[in-house]
Coordinates of C-alpha atoms and ligand atoms in Angstrom, one line a residue:
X275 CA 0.0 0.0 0.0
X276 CA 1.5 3.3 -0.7
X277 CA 2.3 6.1 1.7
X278 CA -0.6 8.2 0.1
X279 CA -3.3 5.0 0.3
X280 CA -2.1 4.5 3.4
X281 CA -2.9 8.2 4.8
X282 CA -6.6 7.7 3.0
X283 CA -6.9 5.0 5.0
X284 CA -5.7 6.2 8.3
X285 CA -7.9 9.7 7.7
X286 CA -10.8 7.4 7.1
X287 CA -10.2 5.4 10.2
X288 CA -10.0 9.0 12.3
X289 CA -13.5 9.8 10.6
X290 CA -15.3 7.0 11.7
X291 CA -13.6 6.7 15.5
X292 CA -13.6 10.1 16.6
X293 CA -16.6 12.5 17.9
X294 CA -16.4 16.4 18.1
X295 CA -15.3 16.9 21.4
X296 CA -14.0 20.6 20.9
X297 CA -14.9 23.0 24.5
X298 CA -14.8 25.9 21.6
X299 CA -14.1 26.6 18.4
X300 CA -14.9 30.3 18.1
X301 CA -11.5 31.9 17.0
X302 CA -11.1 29.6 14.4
X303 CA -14.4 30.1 13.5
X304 CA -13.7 34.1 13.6
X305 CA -11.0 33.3 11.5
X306 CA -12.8 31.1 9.1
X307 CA -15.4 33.9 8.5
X308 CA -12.1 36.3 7.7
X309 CA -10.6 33.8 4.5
X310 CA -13.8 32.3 3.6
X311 CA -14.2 33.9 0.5
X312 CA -10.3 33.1 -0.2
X313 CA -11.2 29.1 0.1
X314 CA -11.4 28.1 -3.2
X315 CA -11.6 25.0 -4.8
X316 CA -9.2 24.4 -7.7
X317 CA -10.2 21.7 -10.1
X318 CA -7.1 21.8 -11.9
X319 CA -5.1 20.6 -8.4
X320 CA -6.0 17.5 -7.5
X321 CA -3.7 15.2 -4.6
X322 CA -2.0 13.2 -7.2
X323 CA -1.0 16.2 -9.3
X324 CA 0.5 17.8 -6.2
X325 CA 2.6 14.7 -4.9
X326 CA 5.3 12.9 -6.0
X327 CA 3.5 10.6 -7.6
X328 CA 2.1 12.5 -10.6
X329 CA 6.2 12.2 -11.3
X330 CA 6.5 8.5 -11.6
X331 CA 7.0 8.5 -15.3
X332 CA 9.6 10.8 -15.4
X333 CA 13.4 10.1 -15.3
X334 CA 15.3 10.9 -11.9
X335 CA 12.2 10.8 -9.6
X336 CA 11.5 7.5 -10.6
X337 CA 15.2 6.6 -9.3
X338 CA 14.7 7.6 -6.0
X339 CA 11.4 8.3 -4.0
X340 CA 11.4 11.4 -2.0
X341 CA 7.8 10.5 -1.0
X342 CA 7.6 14.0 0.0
X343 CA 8.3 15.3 -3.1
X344 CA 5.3 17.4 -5.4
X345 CA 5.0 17.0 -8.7
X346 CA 6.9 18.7 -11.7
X347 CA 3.2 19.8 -13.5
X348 CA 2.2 21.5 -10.2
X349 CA 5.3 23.4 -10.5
X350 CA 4.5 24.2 -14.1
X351 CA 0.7 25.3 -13.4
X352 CA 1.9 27.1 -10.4
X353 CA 4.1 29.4 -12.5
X354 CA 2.5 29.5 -15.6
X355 CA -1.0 30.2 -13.8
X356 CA 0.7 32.9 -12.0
X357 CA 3.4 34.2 -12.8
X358 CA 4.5 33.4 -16.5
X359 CA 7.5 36.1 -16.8
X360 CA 10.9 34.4 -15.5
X361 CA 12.8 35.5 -12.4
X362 CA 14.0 34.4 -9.5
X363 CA 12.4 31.5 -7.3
X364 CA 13.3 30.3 -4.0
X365 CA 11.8 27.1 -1.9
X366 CA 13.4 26.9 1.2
X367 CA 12.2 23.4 1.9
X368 CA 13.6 22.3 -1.3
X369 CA 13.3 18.1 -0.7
X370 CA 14.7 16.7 -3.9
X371 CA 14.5 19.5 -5.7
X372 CA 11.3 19.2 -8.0
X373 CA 10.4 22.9 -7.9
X374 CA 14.1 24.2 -8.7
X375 CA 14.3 21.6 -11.5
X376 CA 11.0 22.2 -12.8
X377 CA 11.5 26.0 -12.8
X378 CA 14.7 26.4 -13.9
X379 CA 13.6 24.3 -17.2
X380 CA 11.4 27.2 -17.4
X381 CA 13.8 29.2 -17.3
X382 CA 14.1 30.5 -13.6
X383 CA 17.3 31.2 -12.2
X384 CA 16.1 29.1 -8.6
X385 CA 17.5 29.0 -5.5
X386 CA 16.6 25.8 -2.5
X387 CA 17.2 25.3 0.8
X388 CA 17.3 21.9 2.2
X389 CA 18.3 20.6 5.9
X390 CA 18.0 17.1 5.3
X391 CA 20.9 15.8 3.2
X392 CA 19.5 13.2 1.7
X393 CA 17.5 15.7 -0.7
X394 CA 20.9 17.7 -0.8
X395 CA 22.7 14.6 -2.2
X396 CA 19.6 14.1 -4.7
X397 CA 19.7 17.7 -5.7
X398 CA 23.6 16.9 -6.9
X399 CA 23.6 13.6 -7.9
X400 CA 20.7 15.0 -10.3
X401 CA 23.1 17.9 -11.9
X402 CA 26.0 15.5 -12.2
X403 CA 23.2 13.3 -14.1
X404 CA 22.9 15.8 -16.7
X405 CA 26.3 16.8 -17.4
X406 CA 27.0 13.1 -17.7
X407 CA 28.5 11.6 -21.7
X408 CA 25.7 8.7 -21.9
X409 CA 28.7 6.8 -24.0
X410 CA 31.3 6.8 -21.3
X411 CA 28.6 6.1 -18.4
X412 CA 27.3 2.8 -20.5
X413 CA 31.3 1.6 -20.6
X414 CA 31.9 2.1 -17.2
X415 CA 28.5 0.7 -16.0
X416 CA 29.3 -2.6 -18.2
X417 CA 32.7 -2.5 -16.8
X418 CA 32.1 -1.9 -13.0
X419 CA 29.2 -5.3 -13.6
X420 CA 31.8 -7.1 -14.6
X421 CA 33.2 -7.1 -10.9
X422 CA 33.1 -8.9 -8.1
X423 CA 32.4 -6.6 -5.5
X424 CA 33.3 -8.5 -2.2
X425 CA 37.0 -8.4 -3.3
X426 CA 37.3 -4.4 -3.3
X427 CA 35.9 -4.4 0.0
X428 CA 37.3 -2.1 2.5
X429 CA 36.4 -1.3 6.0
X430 CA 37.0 2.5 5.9
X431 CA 33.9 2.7 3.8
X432 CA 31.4 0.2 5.8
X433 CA 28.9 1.5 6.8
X434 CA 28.7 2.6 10.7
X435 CA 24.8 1.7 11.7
X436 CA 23.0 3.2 14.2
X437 CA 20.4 1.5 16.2
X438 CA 17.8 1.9 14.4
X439 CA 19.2 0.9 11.0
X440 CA 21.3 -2.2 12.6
X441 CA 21.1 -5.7 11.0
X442 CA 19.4 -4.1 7.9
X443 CA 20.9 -6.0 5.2
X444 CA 21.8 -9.5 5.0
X445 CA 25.6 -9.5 5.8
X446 CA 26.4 -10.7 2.5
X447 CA 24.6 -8.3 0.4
X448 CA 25.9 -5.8 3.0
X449 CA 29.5 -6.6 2.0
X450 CA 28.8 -6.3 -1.9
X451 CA 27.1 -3.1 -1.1
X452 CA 30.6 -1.5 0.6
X453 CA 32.5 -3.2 -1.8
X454 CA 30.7 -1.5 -4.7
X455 CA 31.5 1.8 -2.4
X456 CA 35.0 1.1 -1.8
X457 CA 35.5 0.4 -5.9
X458 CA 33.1 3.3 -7.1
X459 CA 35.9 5.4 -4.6
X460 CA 38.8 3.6 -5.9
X461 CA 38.5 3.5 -9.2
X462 CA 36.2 5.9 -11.0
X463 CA 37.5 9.0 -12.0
X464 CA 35.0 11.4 -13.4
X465 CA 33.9 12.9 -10.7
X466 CA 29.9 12.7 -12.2
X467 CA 30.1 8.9 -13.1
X468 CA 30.9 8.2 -9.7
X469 CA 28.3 10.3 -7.9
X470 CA 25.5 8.6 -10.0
X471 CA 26.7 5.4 -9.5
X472 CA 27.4 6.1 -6.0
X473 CA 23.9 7.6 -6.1
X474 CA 22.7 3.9 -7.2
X475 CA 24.2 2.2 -4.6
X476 CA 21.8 5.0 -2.9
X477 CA 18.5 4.3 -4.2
X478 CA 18.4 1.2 -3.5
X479 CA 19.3 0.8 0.1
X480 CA 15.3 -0.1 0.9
X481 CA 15.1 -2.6 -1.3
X482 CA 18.1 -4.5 -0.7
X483 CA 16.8 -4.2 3.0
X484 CA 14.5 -5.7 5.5
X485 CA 13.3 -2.3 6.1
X486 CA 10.1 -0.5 4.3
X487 CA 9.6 3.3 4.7
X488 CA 6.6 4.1 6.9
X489 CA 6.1 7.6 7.9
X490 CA 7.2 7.8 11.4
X491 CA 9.9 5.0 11.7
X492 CA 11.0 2.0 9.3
X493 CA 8.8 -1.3 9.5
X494 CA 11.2 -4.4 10.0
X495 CA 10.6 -7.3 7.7
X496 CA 9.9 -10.7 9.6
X497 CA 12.8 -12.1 7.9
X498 CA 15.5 -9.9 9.9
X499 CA 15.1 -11.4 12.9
X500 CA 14.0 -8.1 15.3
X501 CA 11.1 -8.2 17.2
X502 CA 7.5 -7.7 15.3
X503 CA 4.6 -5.6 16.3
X504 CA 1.0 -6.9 16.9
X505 CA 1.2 -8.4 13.6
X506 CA 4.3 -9.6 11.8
X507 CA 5.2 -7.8 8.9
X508 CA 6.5 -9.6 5.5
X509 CA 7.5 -6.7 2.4
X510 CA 7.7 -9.4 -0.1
X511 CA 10.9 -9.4 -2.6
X512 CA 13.7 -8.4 -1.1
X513 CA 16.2 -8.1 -4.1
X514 CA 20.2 -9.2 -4.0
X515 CA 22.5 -6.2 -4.0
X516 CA 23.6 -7.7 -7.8
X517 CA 20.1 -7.7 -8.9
X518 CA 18.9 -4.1 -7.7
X519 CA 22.3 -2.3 -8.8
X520 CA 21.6 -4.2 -11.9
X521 CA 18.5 -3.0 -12.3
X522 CA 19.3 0.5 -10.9
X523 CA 21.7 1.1 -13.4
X524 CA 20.2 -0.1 -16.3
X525 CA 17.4 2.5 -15.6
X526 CA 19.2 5.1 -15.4
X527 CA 21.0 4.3 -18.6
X528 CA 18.0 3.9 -20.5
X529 CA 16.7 7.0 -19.2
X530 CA 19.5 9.3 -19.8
X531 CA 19.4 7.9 -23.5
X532 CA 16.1 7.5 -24.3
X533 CA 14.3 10.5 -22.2
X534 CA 16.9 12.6 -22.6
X535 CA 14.4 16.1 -23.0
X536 CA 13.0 14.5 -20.0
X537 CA 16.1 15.4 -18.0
X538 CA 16.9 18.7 -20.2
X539 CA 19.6 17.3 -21.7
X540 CA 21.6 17.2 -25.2
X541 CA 19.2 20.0 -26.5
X542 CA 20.9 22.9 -27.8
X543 CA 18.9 25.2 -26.6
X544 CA 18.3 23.6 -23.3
X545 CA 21.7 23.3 -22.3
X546 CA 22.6 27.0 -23.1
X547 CA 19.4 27.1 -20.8
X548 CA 21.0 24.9 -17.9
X549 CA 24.8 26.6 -18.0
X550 CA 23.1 30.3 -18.0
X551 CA 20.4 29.8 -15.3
X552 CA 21.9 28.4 -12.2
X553 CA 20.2 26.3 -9.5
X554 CA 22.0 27.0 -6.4
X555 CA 22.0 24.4 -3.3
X556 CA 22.2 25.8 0.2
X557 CA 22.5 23.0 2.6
X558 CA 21.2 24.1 6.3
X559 CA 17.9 25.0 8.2
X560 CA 16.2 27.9 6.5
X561 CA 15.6 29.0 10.0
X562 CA 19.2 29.9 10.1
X563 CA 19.9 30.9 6.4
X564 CA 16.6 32.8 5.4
X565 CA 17.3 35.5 8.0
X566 CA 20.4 36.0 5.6
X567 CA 19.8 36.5 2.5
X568 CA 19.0 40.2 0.8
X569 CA 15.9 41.5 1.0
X570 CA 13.2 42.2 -2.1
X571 CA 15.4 39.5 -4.0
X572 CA 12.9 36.9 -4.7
X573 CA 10.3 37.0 -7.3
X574 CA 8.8 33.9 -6.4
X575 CA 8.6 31.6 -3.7
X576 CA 7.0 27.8 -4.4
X577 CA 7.4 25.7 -1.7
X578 CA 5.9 22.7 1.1
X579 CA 7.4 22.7 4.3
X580 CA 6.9 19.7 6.7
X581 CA 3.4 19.0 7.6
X582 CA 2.4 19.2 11.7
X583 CA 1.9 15.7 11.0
X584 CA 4.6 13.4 13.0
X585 CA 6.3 13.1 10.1
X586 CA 10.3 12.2 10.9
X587 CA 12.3 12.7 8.3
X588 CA 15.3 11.2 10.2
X589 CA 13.5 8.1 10.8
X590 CA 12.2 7.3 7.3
X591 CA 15.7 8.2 5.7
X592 CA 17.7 6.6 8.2
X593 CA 19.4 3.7 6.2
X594 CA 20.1 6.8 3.3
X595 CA 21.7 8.8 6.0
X596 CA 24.0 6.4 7.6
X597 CA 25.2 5.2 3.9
X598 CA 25.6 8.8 3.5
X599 CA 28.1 8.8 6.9
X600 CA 26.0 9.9 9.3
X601 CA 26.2 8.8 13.3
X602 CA 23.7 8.6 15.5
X603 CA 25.0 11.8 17.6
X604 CA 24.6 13.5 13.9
X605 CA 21.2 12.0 13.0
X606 CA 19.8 13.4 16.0
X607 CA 21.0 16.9 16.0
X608 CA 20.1 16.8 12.5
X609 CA 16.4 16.1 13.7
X610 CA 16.3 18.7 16.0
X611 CA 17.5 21.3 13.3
X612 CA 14.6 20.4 11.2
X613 CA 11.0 22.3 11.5
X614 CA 9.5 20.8 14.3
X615 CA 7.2 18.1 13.4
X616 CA 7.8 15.4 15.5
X617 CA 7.3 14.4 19.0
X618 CA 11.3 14.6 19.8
X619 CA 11.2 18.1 18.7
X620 CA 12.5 20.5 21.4
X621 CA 12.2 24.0 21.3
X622 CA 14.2 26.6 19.5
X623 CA 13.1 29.4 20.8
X624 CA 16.3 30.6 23.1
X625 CA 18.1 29.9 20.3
X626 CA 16.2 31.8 17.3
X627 CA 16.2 35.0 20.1
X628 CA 20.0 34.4 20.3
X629 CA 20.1 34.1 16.3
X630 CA 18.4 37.2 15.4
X631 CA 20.5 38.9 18.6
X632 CA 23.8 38.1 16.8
X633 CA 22.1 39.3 13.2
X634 CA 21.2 42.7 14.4
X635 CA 18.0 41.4 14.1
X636 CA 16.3 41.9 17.6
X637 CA 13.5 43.9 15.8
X638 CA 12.2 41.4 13.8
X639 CA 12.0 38.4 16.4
X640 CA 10.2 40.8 18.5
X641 CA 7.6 41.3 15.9
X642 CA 7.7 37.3 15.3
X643 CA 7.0 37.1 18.5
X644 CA 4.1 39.2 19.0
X645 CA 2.5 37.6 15.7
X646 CA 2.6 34.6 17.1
X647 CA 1.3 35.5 20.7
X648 CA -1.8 37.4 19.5
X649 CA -2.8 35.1 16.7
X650 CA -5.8 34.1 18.4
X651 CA -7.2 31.2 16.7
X652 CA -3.7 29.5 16.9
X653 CA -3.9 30.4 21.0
X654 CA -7.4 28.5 21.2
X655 CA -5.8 25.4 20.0
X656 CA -2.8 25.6 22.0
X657 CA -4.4 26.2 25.0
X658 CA -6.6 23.1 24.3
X659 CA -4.1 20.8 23.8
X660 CA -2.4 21.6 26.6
X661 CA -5.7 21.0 28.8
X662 CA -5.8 17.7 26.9
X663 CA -2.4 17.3 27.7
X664 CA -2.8 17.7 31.5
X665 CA -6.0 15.5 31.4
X666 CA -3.8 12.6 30.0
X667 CA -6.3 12.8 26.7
X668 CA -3.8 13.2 24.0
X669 CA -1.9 9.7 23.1
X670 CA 1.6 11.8 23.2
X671 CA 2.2 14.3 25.9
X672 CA 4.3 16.1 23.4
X673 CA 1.6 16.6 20.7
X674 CA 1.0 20.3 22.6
X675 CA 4.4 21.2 22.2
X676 CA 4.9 19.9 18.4
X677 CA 1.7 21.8 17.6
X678 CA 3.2 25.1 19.3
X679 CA 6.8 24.5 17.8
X680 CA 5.8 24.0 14.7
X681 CA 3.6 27.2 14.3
X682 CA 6.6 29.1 16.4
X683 CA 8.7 28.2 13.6
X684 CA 6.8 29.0 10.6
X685 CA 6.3 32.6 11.3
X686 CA 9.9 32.8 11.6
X687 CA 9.8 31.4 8.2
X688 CA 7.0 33.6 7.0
X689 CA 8.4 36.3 8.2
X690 CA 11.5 35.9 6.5
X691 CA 10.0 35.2 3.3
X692 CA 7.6 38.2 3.5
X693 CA 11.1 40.2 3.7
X694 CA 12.3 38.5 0.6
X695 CA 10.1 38.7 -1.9
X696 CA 9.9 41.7 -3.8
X697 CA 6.8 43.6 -4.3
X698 CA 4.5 42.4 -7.0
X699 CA 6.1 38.6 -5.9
X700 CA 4.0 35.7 -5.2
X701 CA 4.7 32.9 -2.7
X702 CA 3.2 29.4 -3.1
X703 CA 2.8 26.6 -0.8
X704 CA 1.5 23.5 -0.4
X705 CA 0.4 22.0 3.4
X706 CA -2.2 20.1 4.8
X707 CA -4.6 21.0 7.8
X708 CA -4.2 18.7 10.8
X709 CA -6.5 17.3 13.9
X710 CA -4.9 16.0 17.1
X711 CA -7.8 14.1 19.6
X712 CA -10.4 15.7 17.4
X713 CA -9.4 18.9 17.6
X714 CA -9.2 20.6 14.1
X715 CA -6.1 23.0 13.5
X716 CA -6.6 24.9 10.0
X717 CA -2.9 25.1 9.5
X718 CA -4.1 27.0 6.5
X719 CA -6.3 30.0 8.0
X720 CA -3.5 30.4 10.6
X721 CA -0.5 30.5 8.4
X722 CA -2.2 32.7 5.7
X723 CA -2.7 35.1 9.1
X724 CA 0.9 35.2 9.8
X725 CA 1.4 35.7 6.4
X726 CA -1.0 38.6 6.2
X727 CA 0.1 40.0 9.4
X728 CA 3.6 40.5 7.8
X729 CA 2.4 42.9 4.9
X730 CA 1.1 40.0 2.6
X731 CA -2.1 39.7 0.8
X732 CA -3.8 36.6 0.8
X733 CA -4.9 35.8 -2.8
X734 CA -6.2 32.4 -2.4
X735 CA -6.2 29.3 -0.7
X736 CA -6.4 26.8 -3.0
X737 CA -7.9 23.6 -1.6
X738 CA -7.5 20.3 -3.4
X739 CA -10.7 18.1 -2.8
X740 CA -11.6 14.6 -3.2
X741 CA -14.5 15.7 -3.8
X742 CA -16.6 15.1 -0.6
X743 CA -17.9 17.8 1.5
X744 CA -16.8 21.5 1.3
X745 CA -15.1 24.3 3.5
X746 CA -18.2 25.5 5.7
X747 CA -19.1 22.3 5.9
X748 CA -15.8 20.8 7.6
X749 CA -15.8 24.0 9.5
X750 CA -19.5 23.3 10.7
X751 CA -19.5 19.4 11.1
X752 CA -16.2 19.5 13.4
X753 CA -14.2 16.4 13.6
X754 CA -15.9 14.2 11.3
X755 CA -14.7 15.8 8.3
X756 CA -11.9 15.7 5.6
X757 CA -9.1 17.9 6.2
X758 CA -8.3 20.5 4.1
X759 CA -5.0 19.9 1.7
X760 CA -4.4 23.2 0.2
X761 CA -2.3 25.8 -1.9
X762 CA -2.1 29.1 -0.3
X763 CA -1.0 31.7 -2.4
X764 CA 0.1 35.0 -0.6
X765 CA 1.3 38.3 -2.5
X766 CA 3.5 41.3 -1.8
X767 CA 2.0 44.2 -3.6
X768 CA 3.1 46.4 -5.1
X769 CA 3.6 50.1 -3.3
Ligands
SAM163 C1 7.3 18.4 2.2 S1 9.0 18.2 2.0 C2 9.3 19.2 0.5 C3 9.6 18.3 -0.7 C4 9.9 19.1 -1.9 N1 8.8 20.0 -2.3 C5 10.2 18.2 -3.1 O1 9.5 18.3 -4.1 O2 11.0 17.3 -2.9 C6 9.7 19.3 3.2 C7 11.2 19.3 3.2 O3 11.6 20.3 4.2 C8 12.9 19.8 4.7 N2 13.2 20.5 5.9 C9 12.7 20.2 7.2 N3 13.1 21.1 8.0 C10 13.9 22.0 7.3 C11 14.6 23.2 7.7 N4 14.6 23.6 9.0 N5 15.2 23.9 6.7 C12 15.2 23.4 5.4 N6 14.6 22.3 5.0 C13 13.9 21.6 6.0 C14 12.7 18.3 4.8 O4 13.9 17.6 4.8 C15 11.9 18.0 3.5 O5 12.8 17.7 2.5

């Protein structure tokens, strides 16, 4: 079942279990009444054009899933519905990179910021994709099968698990996989040959493992031995490391020869495209970098941040981050740099005060601040959750805190982008509402308030239906009702 059936199903399940319960809804109601007439429904966006999966045909996504990742014709419509003259984009939760990629072959010079370095490596091993000679990759790829692998071993490059990755791969399949490391090291020289095939060895680390992906941690196969749930769990093929690098390879082969306008290569036109308009990679929290960048320097901003959903990141790409080099001291600062999401996440607040101290920036965390103290439907639910939180009702004690983190954060963020973006710019994203023991939290409404509360204008707030039910209707009917999964789209006008 994939991740997206998977959250149908679990949204269904909340539907039927849980009964409106909410003391008072009145401020979001308040704010409700303020963006109705901004709610729109978009028939153009539906869920699969906006996730990854709409991209399963094309070359590069289909290599590696970034399950988080929207789709490339989102990206189009987005910028083509509004704002067809080129210019400068940004996403500062750039993931794998489908809006710069998408953009820039529109001819935007884009910009991403990315925390997680898994996206960061996807984001490279993509450009050294395209700058590859498709003749010389198909000599080295038949020469490097020719190999044994287990004889170039080398224990410099094996891979230093962390607990929850441990006793992932059969040991066997585990030395062929650091062997192919240790030759791809050794003996490859161009520099781009060896990142995609290093990349390789990447994308198929779940496949090659007992592991699947699921959300909030990885789901161990019966087969490898640890201890099973309720129910035991089976994934079904589990491929040799020959087969799946086989197979991996040969992909990408065929896809850098066959799709090449797929991947904007070997046209003309397209590479005079790709060597003039840059896509530049900054690797860090946007929390830290956004408050650094020039302001009014941004035409456009197109961009999903995490979701207030449980989501960790760290978890689901832990097998990719340990082949990557990563100890578990690293994995979890890394997971407390992120936008807090999760459960684990711990406040930044001391530190963002610090930040913004050391930037000359005192100002501007003061008026975060106060954005986010008076926003008064946010405050309702807060304040809820914490009673639930006290009366034991909430199946995490740190659901109140994620909720109130997570919201800290993104006006930071909004903030910072309503600074950047030059008038007469637009700023896209996409997020989905949440609801923690029944209680709804319009992630939209809220952050289109911050948003407004920073000089923006609200244009619309796309919402992409499955066609059940509309807004007033989940705002009436509380609890029992489909979440809104929406596309805000905010402007900076002009003077
Ligand atoms: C919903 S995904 C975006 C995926 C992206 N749109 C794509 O097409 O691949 C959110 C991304 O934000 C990243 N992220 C989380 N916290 C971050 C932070 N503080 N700064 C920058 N990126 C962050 C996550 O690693 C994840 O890749």
């Amino acid at each position: 079942m994939s991740l997206f059936e998977k959250e149908q199903r679990n949204e269904r399940k909340e539907l039927v279990l849980e009964s409106p319960v909410s003391p008072s809804n009145l401020m979001r109601q308040n704010l409700f009444e303020q963006f109705r007439s901004k709610i729109i429904d978009n028939p153009s966006l539906d869920r699969k054009l906006v996730s990854f999966q709409a991209n399963k045909q094309s070359p590069f996504y289909s290599w590696f899933k970034y399950r988080e990742g929207f789709s490339c014709q989102l990206v189009q419509y987005l910028l083509q519905t509004l704002m067809p003259r080129s210019g400068i984009l940004l996403d500062p939760f750039a993931g794998g990179g489908s809006a710069l990629f998408a953009a820039r072959d529109l001819g935007w010079t884009t910009e991403g910021i990315e925390a997680l370095p898994v996206g960061i490596y996807a984001m490279k091993a993509r450009i050294a994709a395209e700058k590859l000679n498709v003749e010389s990759f198909r000599n080295s790829i038949k020469q490097i099968l020719s190999e044994d692998f287990s004889k170039y071993y080398e224990s410099k490059h094996a891979l230093k698990h962390i607990s929850i990755t441990n006793g992932a791969f059969h040991e066997d399949e585990e030395k062929q996989l650091v062997g192919y490391i240790s030759y791809c090291n050794q003996y490859i020289k161009d520099e781009n040959i060896k990142l995609v095939f290093l990349y390789a060895g990447f994308c198929i680390l779940e496949d090659i493992s007992y592991t699947r992906k699921d959300g909030q941690y990885l789901r161990w196969d019966v087969r490898s031995g640890r201890s099973q749930g309720k129910t035991s769990f089976n994934k079904g093929i589990i491929l040799s490391f020959r087969q799946a690098i086989e197979s991996k390879l040969s992909q990408i082969l065929n896809d850098l020869a066959e799709k090449p306008e797929q991947m904007s290569l070997f046209k003309e036109e397209k590479e005079e495209n790709i060597s003039k308009k840059q896509i530049n990679i900054l690797s860090g929290s946007c929390l830290e970098i956004l408050p650094t960048l020039p302001e009014s320097s941004i035409d456009f901003v197109l961009t999903s941040p995490p979701y207030a959903n449980r989501y960790d990141y760290t978890r689901t790409y832990a097998l990719e981050l340990v082949y990557l080099g990563y100890n578990s001291e690293e994995v979890k600062k890394l997971r407390q740099t992120m936008l807090s999401c999760t459960v684990e996440n711990r406040d930044k607040r001391q530190y963002l005060e610090e930040y913004y101290r050391k930037l000359n920036c005192v100002e501007g965390f003061h008026e975060i601040e106060k954005t986010f103290n008076e926003q008064a439907a946010l405050q309702e639910v807060l304040s809820i959750l914490d009673d639930y939180r006290d009366k034991g009702k909430l199946n995490n004690s740190n659901i109140a805190r994620l909720v109130r983190n997570y919201f800290y954060e993104m006006c930071y963020v909004i903030y910072e982008l309503a600074r950047l973006i030059k008038p007469g710019g637009i700023i896209t994203m996409v997020n989905d509402n949440v609801r923690y023991a029944g209680e709804e939290i319009p992630v939209d409404i809220i952050l289109s308030d911050f948003a407004e509360s920073f000089g923006l204008k609200v244009k619309f707030i796309w919402t992409l239906g499955r066609g059940k039910g509309n807004s007033s209707q989940q705002m009436g009917n509380h609890g029992r009702t489909e979440l809104r999964k929406c596309v805000y789209v905010w402007e900076k006008e002009r003077t």
